[in-house]
CSV table of C-alpha atoms and ligand atoms in Angstrom, one decimal:
chain,number,residue,atom,x,y,z
A,1,MET,CA,95.3,102.8,102.9
A,2,GLN,CA,95.4,99.9,104.9
A,3,ILE,CA,96.9,96.2,103.4
A,4,ASP,CA,93.6,93.5,104.1
A,5,PRO,CA,95.6,90.5,104.2
A,6,TRP,CA,92.0,88.3,103.9
A,7,GLY,CA,90.9,91.2,101.3
A,8,SER,CA,91.0,89.5,97.7
A,9,THR,CA,93.1,93.0,96.8
A,10,GLN,CA,95.6,93.3,93.7
A,11,TYR,CA,98.5,95.3,94.8
A,12,GLN,CA,100.5,96.3,92.1
A,13,ASP,CA,102.7,99.5,93.3
A,14,TYR,CA,105.1,98.2,94.7
A,15,GLY,CA,107.0,100.5,95.3
A,16,ARG,CA,104.5,103.1,97.0
A,17,LEU,CA,103.6,100.5,98.9
A,18,ARG,CA,106.8,100.6,99.9
A,19,ASP,CA,106.9,104.1,100.7
A,20,GLU,CA,103.6,104.3,102.2
A,21,PHE,CA,104.3,101.4,105.0
A,22,GLY,CA,107.9,102.5,105.8
A,23,ILE,CA,109.0,99.0,104.2
A,24,SER,CA,112.9,98.7,102.7
A,25,ALA,CA,114.2,98.2,99.4
A,26,PHE,CA,115.4,95.4,99.0
A,27,GLY,CA,118.5,94.8,97.0
A,28,PRO,CA,122.0,94.2,96.3
A,29,GLU,CA,122.9,95.4,99.0
A,30,GLU,CA,121.4,92.6,100.8
A,31,TRP,CA,121.3,90.3,98.3
A,32,GLN,CA,125.2,89.8,98.2
A,33,VAL,CA,125.6,88.4,101.6
A,34,PHE,CA,124.5,84.8,99.7
A,35,ASP,CA,127.3,82.9,97.9
A,36,ASP,CA,124.9,82.4,95.8
A,37,PRO,CA,121.4,84.4,95.6
A,38,HIS,CA,118.2,83.1,94.5
A,39,PRO,CA,117.2,84.4,91.4
A,40,LEU,CA,113.4,85.7,92.5
A,41,PHE,CA,116.6,88.3,94.7
A,42,ARG,CA,118.5,88.5,92.1
A,43,ARG,CA,114.8,89.7,88.9
A,44,GLY,CA,113.5,91.5,91.5
A,45,VAL,CA,110.3,89.4,92.6
A,46,VAL,CA,111.6,90.1,97.3
A,47,PHE,CA,111.2,93.9,96.1
A,48,GLY,CA,111.1,94.5,99.9
A,49,HIS,CA,112.6,94.1,103.9
A,50,ARG,CA,112.1,95.0,107.0
A,51,ASP,CA,115.5,94.5,109.3
A,52,PHE,CA,117.0,91.8,107.1
A,53,GLU,CA,119.6,93.5,107.9
A,54,ARG,CA,119.9,91.1,111.5
A,55,VAL,CA,120.0,88.3,109.0
A,56,ALA,CA,122.8,89.5,107.4
A,57,ASP,CA,124.7,89.7,110.6
A,58,ALA,CA,123.8,86.0,111.2
A,59,VAL,CA,125.0,84.9,107.2
A,60,ARG,CA,128.3,87.3,107.6
A,61,GLY,CA,128.5,86.2,111.3
A,62,ARG,CA,128.1,82.1,110.5
A,63,ASP,CA,125.9,83.2,114.2
A,64,PRO,CA,122.1,80.3,114.0
A,65,TRP,CA,118.9,82.2,112.5
A,66,ALA,CA,116.0,81.1,111.6
A,67,VAL,CA,112.9,81.1,108.4
A,68,MET,CA,109.1,80.7,110.0
A,69,THR,CA,107.0,81.1,107.7
A,70,GLY,CA,103.0,79.7,107.6
A,71,LEU,CA,100.4,77.5,105.2
A,72,MET,CA,97.3,78.7,104.8
A,73,PRO,CA,95.5,74.6,103.9
A,74,SER,CA,92.7,76.6,102.0
A,75,GLY,CA,93.2,75.2,98.2
A,76,ARG,CA,95.0,72.8,96.3
A,77,MET,CA,99.5,73.7,96.3
A,78,HIS,CA,100.1,76.7,93.1
A,79,LEU,CA,103.3,78.1,91.4
A,80,GLY,CA,102.1,81.6,93.7
A,81,HIS,CA,103.1,79.3,97.3
A,82,LYS,CA,106.2,78.0,95.0
A,83,MET,CA,107.8,81.2,94.9
A,84,VAL,CA,107.8,81.4,98.7
A,85,LEU,CA,109.0,77.5,99.3
A,86,ASP,CA,112.2,78.0,96.5
A,87,GLN,CA,113.3,81.5,99.7
A,88,VAL,CA,112.5,79.3,102.5
A,89,VAL,CA,114.9,76.0,101.1
A,90,ALA,CA,117.5,78.5,100.1
A,91,HIS,CA,117.5,80.2,103.1
A,92,GLN,CA,117.7,76.7,104.5
A,93,GLN,CA,120.4,75.6,102.4
A,94,ALA,CA,122.5,78.8,104.1
A,95,GLY,CA,122.2,77.4,106.8
A,96,ALA,CA,119.3,78.5,108.4
A,97,ASP,CA,116.8,77.0,110.4
A,98,VAL,CA,113.3,76.0,109.6
A,99,HIS,CA,110.1,76.0,110.7
A,100,VAL,CA,106.0,75.9,109.0
A,101,ALA,CA,103.1,76.4,111.2
A,102,VAL,CA,99.4,75.2,109.0
A,103,ALA,CA,97.5,77.2,110.4
A,104,ASP,CA,94.7,75.4,110.9
A,105,PHE,CA,93.3,78.5,113.9
A,106,GLU,CA,93.5,81.2,111.0
A,107,ALA,CA,91.9,78.4,108.5
A,108,VAL,CA,88.9,78.1,110.6
A,109,ALA,CA,89.0,81.1,112.3
A,110,ALA,CA,89.2,83.0,108.9
A,111,ARG,CA,87.4,80.2,106.3
A,112,GLY,CA,85.5,77.9,108.4
A,113,MET,CA,87.2,75.2,107.1
A,114,SER,CA,86.9,72.2,110.3
A,115,LEU,CA,89.9,71.3,111.1
A,116,ASP,CA,89.6,67.4,110.3
A,117,ARG,CA,89.6,68.8,105.9
A,118,ALA,CA,92.9,71.5,107.1
A,119,ARG,CA,94.9,69.3,108.5
A,120,GLY,CA,94.2,66.8,105.7
A,121,LEU,CA,95.2,69.7,102.7
A,122,ALA,CA,98.0,70.5,105.1
A,123,ILE,CA,99.7,67.3,104.7
A,124,ASP,CA,98.4,66.2,101.3
A,125,GLU,CA,98.7,69.3,99.2
A,126,TYR,CA,101.3,71.4,101.5
A,127,VAL,CA,104.1,69.0,103.1
A,128,LEU,CA,104.5,66.7,100.2
A,129,ASN,CA,105.0,70.1,98.2
A,130,TYR,CA,107.4,71.1,100.1
A,131,LEU,CA,109.3,68.0,100.4
A,132,ALA,CA,109.4,67.4,96.7
A,133,LEU,CA,111.0,71.0,96.4
A,134,GLY,CA,114.0,69.8,98.3
A,135,LEU,CA,113.2,71.4,102.1
A,136,ASP,CA,115.8,68.5,104.7
A,137,PRO,CA,113.0,67.3,107.3
A,138,GLY,CA,116.9,67.4,109.4
A,139,ARG,CA,116.7,71.1,109.4
A,140,ALA,CA,112.9,71.8,109.3
A,141,GLU,CA,109.7,71.4,111.3
A,142,VAL,CA,105.6,71.6,110.5
A,143,TYR,CA,103.3,71.8,113.8
A,144,PHE,CA,100.2,73.0,113.7
A,145,GLN,CA,98.5,75.8,115.0
A,146,THR,CA,96.5,74.0,117.1
A,147,LYS,CA,98.5,71.1,118.8
A,148,ARG,CA,101.0,73.6,120.2
A,149,HIS,CA,100.5,74.5,123.6
A,150,ARG,CA,103.4,76.7,123.8
A,151,VAL,CA,102.0,78.4,120.9
A,152,GLN,CA,98.7,78.6,122.1
A,153,ASP,CA,99.7,80.0,125.9
A,154,LEU,CA,102.1,82.9,123.4
A,155,ALA,CA,99.0,83.8,121.4
A,156,HIS,CA,96.9,84.4,125.0
A,157,ARG,CA,100.1,86.0,127.2
A,158,PHE,CA,100.1,89.1,123.7
A,159,ALA,CA,96.6,89.4,123.8
A,160,THR,CA,97.3,91.0,127.2
A,161,ARG,CA,99.0,94.0,125.7
A,162,VAL,CA,96.9,94.8,122.3
A,163,ASN,CA,93.7,96.4,122.2
A,164,LEU,CA,91.0,96.9,120.2
A,165,SER,CA,91.4,100.1,118.3
A,166,GLN,CA,95.6,98.3,117.7
A,167,MET,CA,93.3,95.9,116.5
A,168,GLN,CA,91.3,97.9,114.4
A,169,ALA,CA,93.6,100.2,113.2
A,170,LEU,CA,95.9,97.7,112.1
A,171,TYR,CA,92.8,95.1,110.3
A,172,GLY,CA,90.5,97.1,109.9
A,173,PHE,CA,87.7,95.4,112.5
A,174,SER,CA,84.7,96.4,113.0
A,175,GLY,CA,81.9,95.6,115.6
A,176,ASP,CA,80.9,92.4,113.6
A,177,THR,CA,83.5,90.9,114.1
A,178,SER,CA,84.1,87.7,115.2
A,179,ILE,CA,86.6,87.0,118.1
A,180,ALA,CA,88.1,84.3,116.1
A,181,HIS,CA,88.9,86.5,113.6
A,182,VAL,CA,89.9,89.1,116.1
A,183,GLN,CA,93.0,86.3,117.9
A,184,ALA,CA,94.6,84.7,114.8
A,185,PRO,CA,96.6,87.8,113.8
A,186,LEU,CA,97.9,86.5,117.8
A,187,ILE,CA,98.6,83.6,117.1
A,188,GLN,CA,100.1,84.3,114.4
A,189,ALA,CA,102.5,86.5,116.2
A,190,ALA,CA,103.1,83.6,118.0
A,191,ASP,CA,103.9,81.5,115.8
A,192,ILE,CA,106.3,83.8,115.0
A,193,LEU,CA,107.8,84.9,118.0
A,194,HIS,CA,107.9,82.0,119.8
A,195,VAL,CA,110.3,79.9,117.4
A,196,GLN,CA,113.4,82.0,120.0
A,197,GLN,CA,112.0,80.4,122.8
A,198,ASP,CA,113.7,77.2,122.2
A,199,GLU,CA,117.2,76.3,122.4
A,200,ALA,CA,119.6,78.4,120.1
A,201,GLY,CA,117.2,81.2,121.8
A,202,PRO,CA,116.7,84.9,121.1
A,203,ARG,CA,118.1,85.1,117.9
A,204,PRO,CA,117.4,86.5,113.9
A,205,VAL,CA,113.8,84.9,112.3
A,206,LEU,CA,113.4,85.7,108.9
A,207,VAL,CA,109.2,85.8,107.8
A,208,PRO,CA,109.3,86.1,103.7
A,209,VAL,CA,105.4,87.2,102.9
A,210,GLY,CA,103.9,89.0,99.5
A,211,VAL,CA,102.8,92.8,101.2
A,212,ASP,CA,99.0,91.1,102.1
A,213,GLN,CA,100.6,89.9,105.3
A,214,ASP,CA,102.8,92.9,107.0
A,215,PRO,CA,100.2,94.1,109.5
A,216,HIS,CA,100.9,90.3,111.0
A,217,ILE,CA,104.8,91.3,110.9
A,218,ARG,CA,103.3,95.0,111.9
A,219,LEU,CA,102.6,94.0,114.5
A,220,ALA,CA,104.7,91.1,115.7
A,221,ARG,CA,107.2,92.8,115.7
A,222,ASP,CA,105.3,95.3,117.5
A,223,ILE,CA,104.8,92.9,121.0
A,224,ALA,CA,108.2,91.7,121.1
A,225,GLN,CA,109.2,95.0,121.2
A,226,SER,CA,106.5,96.3,124.2
A,227,TRP,CA,108.2,92.3,126.0
A,228,ARG,CA,111.9,94.4,126.3
A,229,ARG,CA,112.6,94.9,129.2
A,230,PHE,CA,115.2,97.4,128.0
A,231,ASN,CA,114.6,99.7,125.1
A,232,LEU,CA,116.6,101.1,123.0
A,233,VAL,CA,116.6,104.8,121.9
A,234,PHE,CA,118.4,107.2,119.8
A,235,ASP,CA,118.3,111.7,121.8
A,236,GLU,CA,117.5,114.0,120.0
A,237,GLY,CA,118.9,116.1,123.4
A,238,GLU,CA,121.6,113.9,123.7
A,239,GLN,CA,123.1,113.7,119.8
A,240,GLY,CA,124.0,110.0,120.8
A,241,HIS,CA,121.4,107.0,122.3
A,242,VAL,CA,119.9,106.1,125.3
A,243,LEU,CA,119.2,103.2,127.3
A,244,THR,CA,115.7,102.6,129.3
A,245,VAL,CA,115.4,100.2,131.5
A,246,LYS,CA,110.9,100.4,130.9
A,247,GLY,CA,108.9,99.9,134.6
A,248,SER,CA,109.6,100.2,137.8
A,249,GLU,CA,110.9,97.4,139.6
A,250,ASP,CA,114.5,96.2,140.3
A,251,VAL,CA,115.3,99.2,137.9
A,252,PRO,CA,118.9,99.8,139.5
A,253,ARG,CA,119.2,94.8,138.4
A,254,TRP,CA,118.8,96.1,135.1
A,255,LEU,CA,120.8,98.6,134.5
A,256,ASP,CA,123.7,96.5,136.5
A,257,VAL,CA,122.8,94.0,133.5
A,258,ALA,CA,122.7,96.9,130.6
A,259,GLU,CA,125.9,98.1,132.7
A,260,ALA,CA,127.5,94.9,132.6
A,261,VAL,CA,126.7,93.5,128.3
A,262,LEU,CA,127.8,97.5,127.1
A,263,ASP,CA,131.5,96.6,129.3
A,264,ASP,CA,131.2,93.8,127.3
A,265,LEU,CA,130.6,95.3,123.8
A,266,GLY,CA,133.3,97.9,124.6
A,267,ILE,CA,130.7,100.5,124.3
A,268,GLY,CA,132.1,103.8,126.6
A,269,THR,CA,132.9,102.9,130.0
A,270,ARG,CA,131.3,102.7,133.0
A,271,THR,CA,133.3,106.6,134.3
A,272,GLY,CA,132.2,108.1,130.1
A,273,ARG,CA,128.8,106.6,130.4
A,274,ALA,CA,126.0,108.9,132.8
A,275,ARG,CA,122.9,106.1,134.9
A,276,LYS,CA,121.2,107.8,136.3
A,277,ASP,CA,119.5,105.2,138.5
A,278,ALA,CA,116.0,107.3,139.0
A,279,TYR,CA,115.2,107.4,135.4
A,280,GLY,CA,116.4,103.5,134.9
A,281,ARG,CA,118.3,105.1,131.9
A,282,ILE,CA,122.0,105.1,131.0
A,283,SER,CA,123.2,108.1,128.7
A,284,LEU,CA,125.5,106.6,125.8
A,285,GLY,CA,127.4,110.0,126.1
A,286,ARG,CA,127.0,108.6,121.4
A,287,ALA,CA,125.2,108.1,118.4
A,288,LEU,CA,126.0,104.2,117.8
A,289,GLY,CA,126.0,102.9,114.0
A,290,GLY,CA,123.7,100.7,112.7
A,291,ARG,CA,125.6,97.4,113.5
A,292,GLU,CA,126.0,98.5,116.7
A,293,VAL,CA,122.9,99.6,117.7
A,294,ARG,CA,122.1,95.5,116.6
A,295,ASP,CA,124.7,93.5,118.1
A,296,LEU,CA,123.7,95.2,121.9
A,297,ASP,CA,119.9,94.9,120.6
A,298,LEU,CA,120.6,91.3,120.5
A,299,ALA,CA,123.0,91.2,123.3
A,300,LEU,CA,120.6,93.0,126.0
A,301,ALA,CA,118.0,90.4,124.6
A,302,ARG,CA,119.7,88.2,125.4
A,303,ALA,CA,120.8,88.8,128.7
A,304,GLU,CA,117.1,89.7,129.5
A,305,THR,CA,116.5,85.9,128.9
A,306,ARG,CA,119.4,84.9,131.3
A,307,ARG,CA,117.4,86.6,133.7
A,308,GLY,CA,113.9,85.5,132.5
A,309,GLU,CA,111.4,86.2,134.4
A,310,ASP,CA,109.4,86.6,131.5
A,311,GLY,CA,110.4,84.7,129.9
A,312,VAL,CA,112.6,84.8,126.6
A,313,ALA,CA,112.9,88.1,125.2
A,314,LEU,CA,111.7,88.5,122.1
A,315,LEU,CA,114.0,90.5,118.8
A,316,ARG,CA,111.5,92.3,116.2
A,317,PRO,CA,111.2,89.4,113.0
A,318,ALA,CA,112.7,90.7,109.9
A,319,SER,CA,110.4,90.5,107.3
A,320,THR,CA,110.7,90.1,103.0
A,321,TYR,CA,108.3,91.4,100.8
A,322,HIS,CA,107.8,89.4,97.6
A,323,ARG,CA,105.1,90.2,94.0
A,324,PHE,CA,101.9,88.0,93.7
A,325,MET,CA,102.3,85.9,90.0
A,326,THR,CA,99.5,87.3,88.4
A,327,GLY,CA,96.5,84.6,87.8
A,328,LEU,CA,97.3,83.1,84.1
A,329,THR,CA,93.0,84.7,83.2
A,330,GLY,CA,94.2,87.7,84.6
A,331,ASP,CA,93.2,88.6,87.7
A,332,LYS,CA,94.2,87.0,90.7
A,333,MET,CA,96.0,83.4,90.4
A,334,SER,CA,93.0,82.0,93.4
A,335,SER,CA,93.7,77.6,94.4
A,336,SER,CA,89.9,77.8,94.3
A,337,ARG,CA,89.6,78.8,91.1
A,338,PRO,CA,91.4,76.0,89.0
A,339,ASP,CA,92.3,77.9,85.9
A,340,THR,CA,93.8,80.9,87.5
A,341,SER,CA,96.9,79.0,87.8
A,342,ILE,CA,99.6,76.2,87.7
A,343,PHE,CA,99.3,72.9,91.6
A,344,LEU,CA,102.0,71.8,91.4
A,345,THR,CA,99.7,68.6,91.1
A,346,ASP,CA,98.1,68.9,88.4
A,347,ASP,CA,99.2,66.4,85.2
A,348,PRO,CA,100.9,67.4,82.7
A,349,ASP,CA,98.4,68.0,79.4
A,350,GLU,CA,96.7,70.2,82.0
A,351,ALA,CA,99.2,72.6,83.1
A,352,LYS,CA,99.9,72.6,79.0
A,353,ARG,CA,96.1,73.5,78.4
A,354,LYS,CA,96.3,76.1,81.0
A,355,LEU,CA,98.7,77.3,79.9
A,356,MET,CA,98.8,78.1,76.0
A,357,ARG,CA,95.1,79.2,77.0
A,358,SER,CA,97.2,81.8,79.3
A,359,VAL,CA,96.2,85.9,78.7
A,360,THR,CA,98.8,88.1,77.8
A,361,GLY,CA,101.0,91.1,77.3
A,362,GLY,CA,100.5,90.3,73.0
A,363,ARG,CA,98.7,92.7,70.1
A,364,ALA,CA,95.5,91.4,68.5
A,365,THR,CA,97.7,90.4,65.5
A,366,ALA,CA,101.3,88.4,64.6
A,367,GLU,CA,102.0,91.6,62.3
A,368,GLU,CA,101.0,94.1,64.8
A,369,GLN,CA,103.0,92.5,67.8
A,370,ARG,CA,106.0,91.9,65.0
A,371,ARG,CA,105.5,95.8,63.8
A,372,LEU,CA,104.5,97.4,67.6
A,373,GLY,CA,106.7,94.5,70.3
A,374,ALA,CA,104.1,93.6,73.3
A,375,ASP,CA,104.1,94.2,76.9
A,376,PRO,CA,105.9,92.0,79.2
A,377,TYR,CA,105.5,93.3,82.5
A,378,VAL,CA,102.1,92.6,81.9
A,379,CYS,CA,101.9,88.8,80.9
A,380,PRO,CA,101.3,86.0,83.2
A,381,VAL,CA,103.6,84.1,80.3
A,382,TYR,CA,106.7,86.3,80.7
A,383,GLU,CA,106.2,85.5,84.8
A,384,THR,CA,105.7,82.2,84.7
A,385,TYR,CA,109.4,82.5,82.7
A,386,LEU,CA,110.1,86.0,85.7
A,387,PHE,CA,109.2,83.2,89.0
A,388,HIS,CA,110.2,79.7,87.7
A,389,VAL,CA,111.2,78.2,84.1
A,390,ALA,CA,114.3,80.9,83.4
A,391,ARG,CA,117.2,78.8,83.0
A,392,ASP,CA,119.1,81.8,83.6
A,393,ASP,CA,119.5,85.7,83.8
A,394,ALA,CA,120.5,85.7,80.5
A,395,HIS,CA,117.2,82.8,78.9
A,396,LEU,CA,115.2,86.1,81.1
A,397,GLN,CA,116.4,88.1,79.4
A,398,GLU,CA,116.3,87.0,75.5
A,399,VAL,CA,112.8,86.4,76.9
A,400,HIS,CA,112.2,90.3,77.3
A,401,ASP,CA,113.8,92.0,75.0
A,402,THR,CA,112.5,89.7,72.0
A,403,CYS,CA,109.2,89.6,74.0
A,404,ARG,CA,110.0,94.0,73.6
A,405,SER,CA,111.2,93.7,70.1
A,406,GLY,CA,108.3,91.5,68.4
A,407,GLU,CA,110.9,88.9,67.2
A,408,ARG,CA,109.0,86.8,70.2
A,409,LEU,CA,104.9,86.1,69.6
A,410,CYS,CA,103.1,84.8,72.1
A,411,GLY,CA,102.5,80.7,70.7
A,412,GLY,CA,106.0,80.2,70.2
A,413,CYS,CA,106.8,81.9,74.0
A,414,LYS,CA,103.5,80.1,75.2
A,415,LYS,CA,105.0,77.2,73.8
A,416,GLU,CA,108.8,77.4,75.3
A,417,ALA,CA,107.4,77.3,78.4
A,418,VAL,CA,105.6,74.5,77.9
A,419,GLU,CA,108.2,72.9,77.2
A,420,HIS,CA,110.3,73.8,80.2
A,421,LEU,CA,107.7,73.1,83.2
A,422,VAL,CA,106.2,70.3,81.5
A,423,PRO,CA,109.6,68.2,83.0
A,424,PHE,CA,110.0,70.1,85.9
A,425,LEU,CA,106.3,69.3,86.6
A,426,ARG,CA,107.6,65.6,86.4
A,427,GLU,CA,110.0,65.6,88.1
A,428,HIS,CA,108.2,67.3,90.6
A,429,GLN,CA,105.2,64.4,91.5
A,430,GLU,CA,107.8,61.5,91.1
A,431,LYS,CA,109.7,63.5,93.7
A,432,ARG,CA,106.2,64.0,95.6
A,433,ALA,CA,105.4,60.6,95.7
A,434,GLN,CA,109.2,59.5,96.8
A,435,ALA,CA,108.4,62.0,99.5
A,436,VAL,CA,105.7,60.1,101.5
A,437,GLU,CA,108.7,58.7,103.5
A,438,ALA,CA,109.8,61.5,105.3
A,439,VAL,CA,106.5,63.0,106.3
A,440,ASP,CA,107.1,61.6,110.3
A,441,GLU,CA,110.5,63.2,110.1
A,442,ILE,CA,109.4,66.6,109.1
A,443,VAL,CA,105.6,66.8,111.1
A,444,ALA,CA,106.4,68.0,115.3
A,445,HIS,CA,104.0,66.4,117.6
A,446,ASP,CA,102.9,68.9,119.3
B,1,LIG,N1,98.5,84.2,107.3
B,1,LIG,C1,99.8,83.3,106.6
B,1,LIG,C2,98.3,82.9,105.4
B,1,LIG,O1,97.3,83.1,104.9
B,1,LIG,C3,99.8,82.4,107.2
B,1,LIG,C4,100.5,81.8,108.5
B,1,LIG,C5,100.3,81.7,109.9
B,1,LIG,C6,101.6,82.0,108.4
B,1,LIG,N2,101.8,81.7,110.3
B,1,LIG,C7,102.3,82.2,109.3
B,1,LIG,C8,102.5,82.8,107.3
B,1,LIG,C9,103.6,82.0,109.7
B,1,LIG,C10,103.9,84.2,107.8
B,1,LIG,C11,104.7,83.2,109.9
B,1,LIG,O2,99.2,81.8,104.8
B,2,SF4,FE1,103.8,87.1,76.9
B,2,SF4,FE2,105.7,85.7,76.1
B,2,SF4,FE3,103.6,87.0,74.3
B,2,SF4,FE4,105.4,88.2,75.5
B,2,SF4,S1,105.4,86.9,73.8
B,2,SF4,S2,103.8,88.8,75.2
B,2,SF4,S3,105.4,87.2,77.1
B,2,SF4,S4,103.3,85.2,75.7
C-alpha cells in the first residue's frame, strides 16, 4: 500500500494504516503532557504520532519547541482545515513557536495554479481565518515557499541526498511526472527542517498532519538523519548503544566532540566507554533508555551545530496524525465542491442549508430509527459534533448514546448542530473582519 499526498483516496482504516507505516498510537500517555489537553486529543481525532516523546520532553522541561504547518492555497478554508489550526493554536498557547508555509510552489507544481492567485487565496482564505481562530501573530510567522531563499537553498542541498528510486518508492512517481512535482516534497522537507536554522537552533518540531502527508514526513525525517554527523544505534552484539561518526574526515575530532557531550550528560566514563578511532565509534557499554537516547541526540545535534561546517544539525521532526472529516455528501471533503463542507466564510444561512441536507447514519424511517437506533460512526453530522461543536465530552457522549439508542432523530440532531454552528460562524466572521490589521504582522517578508 502506498499513500499518495496528491491523490483522492479516503483512508478509512486508521489502525491498519498506523501499523503498516510504523506510526505509534497517540493516547492519554502522550497528550497528558499538556495542562489542558485539546478535545481533538481526548476524542481520538488525533490517533497517531512519530517521535512525539521529543515534544513531550520539551513541554515538561519548558524547553523551546516549534510547530510547523503548511497550507495549500487551492480553494476555500473549510471545517476540515479548521481542525489542524485548532491544534496549532493550542500548541502555541502551550509554548510552541509557530511557522506556517504557504505551499505556493506546490500549488504551481502539483495543481498548475498561478503564483498571484495562490498568494491572494492564501491571505484572504487562510491567513485571515487563522488569525480569527486565535493564532497569535506575535509568536507565529507565515511565509511563502517561493519567496524564502533559505528554504529553496536547503531544498537544493537536500536534492543531493535523495535519488529518483527513493522518490518513486515513496510517491509512486513515474516517467511522466514533471520535475517540479518531484521537487515539491524536497521543498516541503526544507519547510519542515529550516525552522531549526533560526537562533533557537536544533529543537523538537511538531508537524500535525493527516496521514496523506506521511510520505513527506518520512522523507524529512530521513533527510534530517542523513545530514547528521553522528549515528546512535543499539548494537545487538554488544548489548548496548554505539555512537558512530559518519564519513572519514576529522574522525578523531568528532569523537572528541562526542566524548565531551557524553561526559556532560554523565553517560559512562572515558575509561568505561570503548572508543575506537580506527572505526569511528564509541561503544557506550550499556543500553540507554528512551529519554537518554533523546537527550543525547539533542545534545549531539547542538554540539554538531556549534562545529558548524554543515550548517545546523537537524533533529528528525515529530508528527501527529489526525482523522479526516467525511464530506456532508458522504464522500471526500473538498474545497472545490462547496456542498461537501462548510466553509468558514459561508453565510450562516448557507451553512445551515448544507448541514440540514447532509447525509446521516440514520434509518429509512423515524419508526425504524426509534426501534433500531442509528449509526454515529458513519455520520458527518456526528463528526461535526465530534470535531467542532460539542461543548464538552459529556455533551458528545449524550449525542452518541441517544443516537445509538434511537432516542435522537436526525432532523432534530441536525437542528441542534446548527444552533451551535451558526453563532460560531457569526462570531468567527466578525473576528475575521478585525484580523485584517494583523496580516502585516504575521506575514514574513522573505
Ligand atoms: N503539502 C501540504 C498540503 O498539501 C502543505 C505543506 C507545505 C506543508 N509545506 C508544509 C504541511 C510543511 C506541513 C508542513 O497541505
Ligand atoms: Fe447522525 Fe444525529 Fe442522525 Fe445520529 S441522530 S445518525 S448523529 S444525524
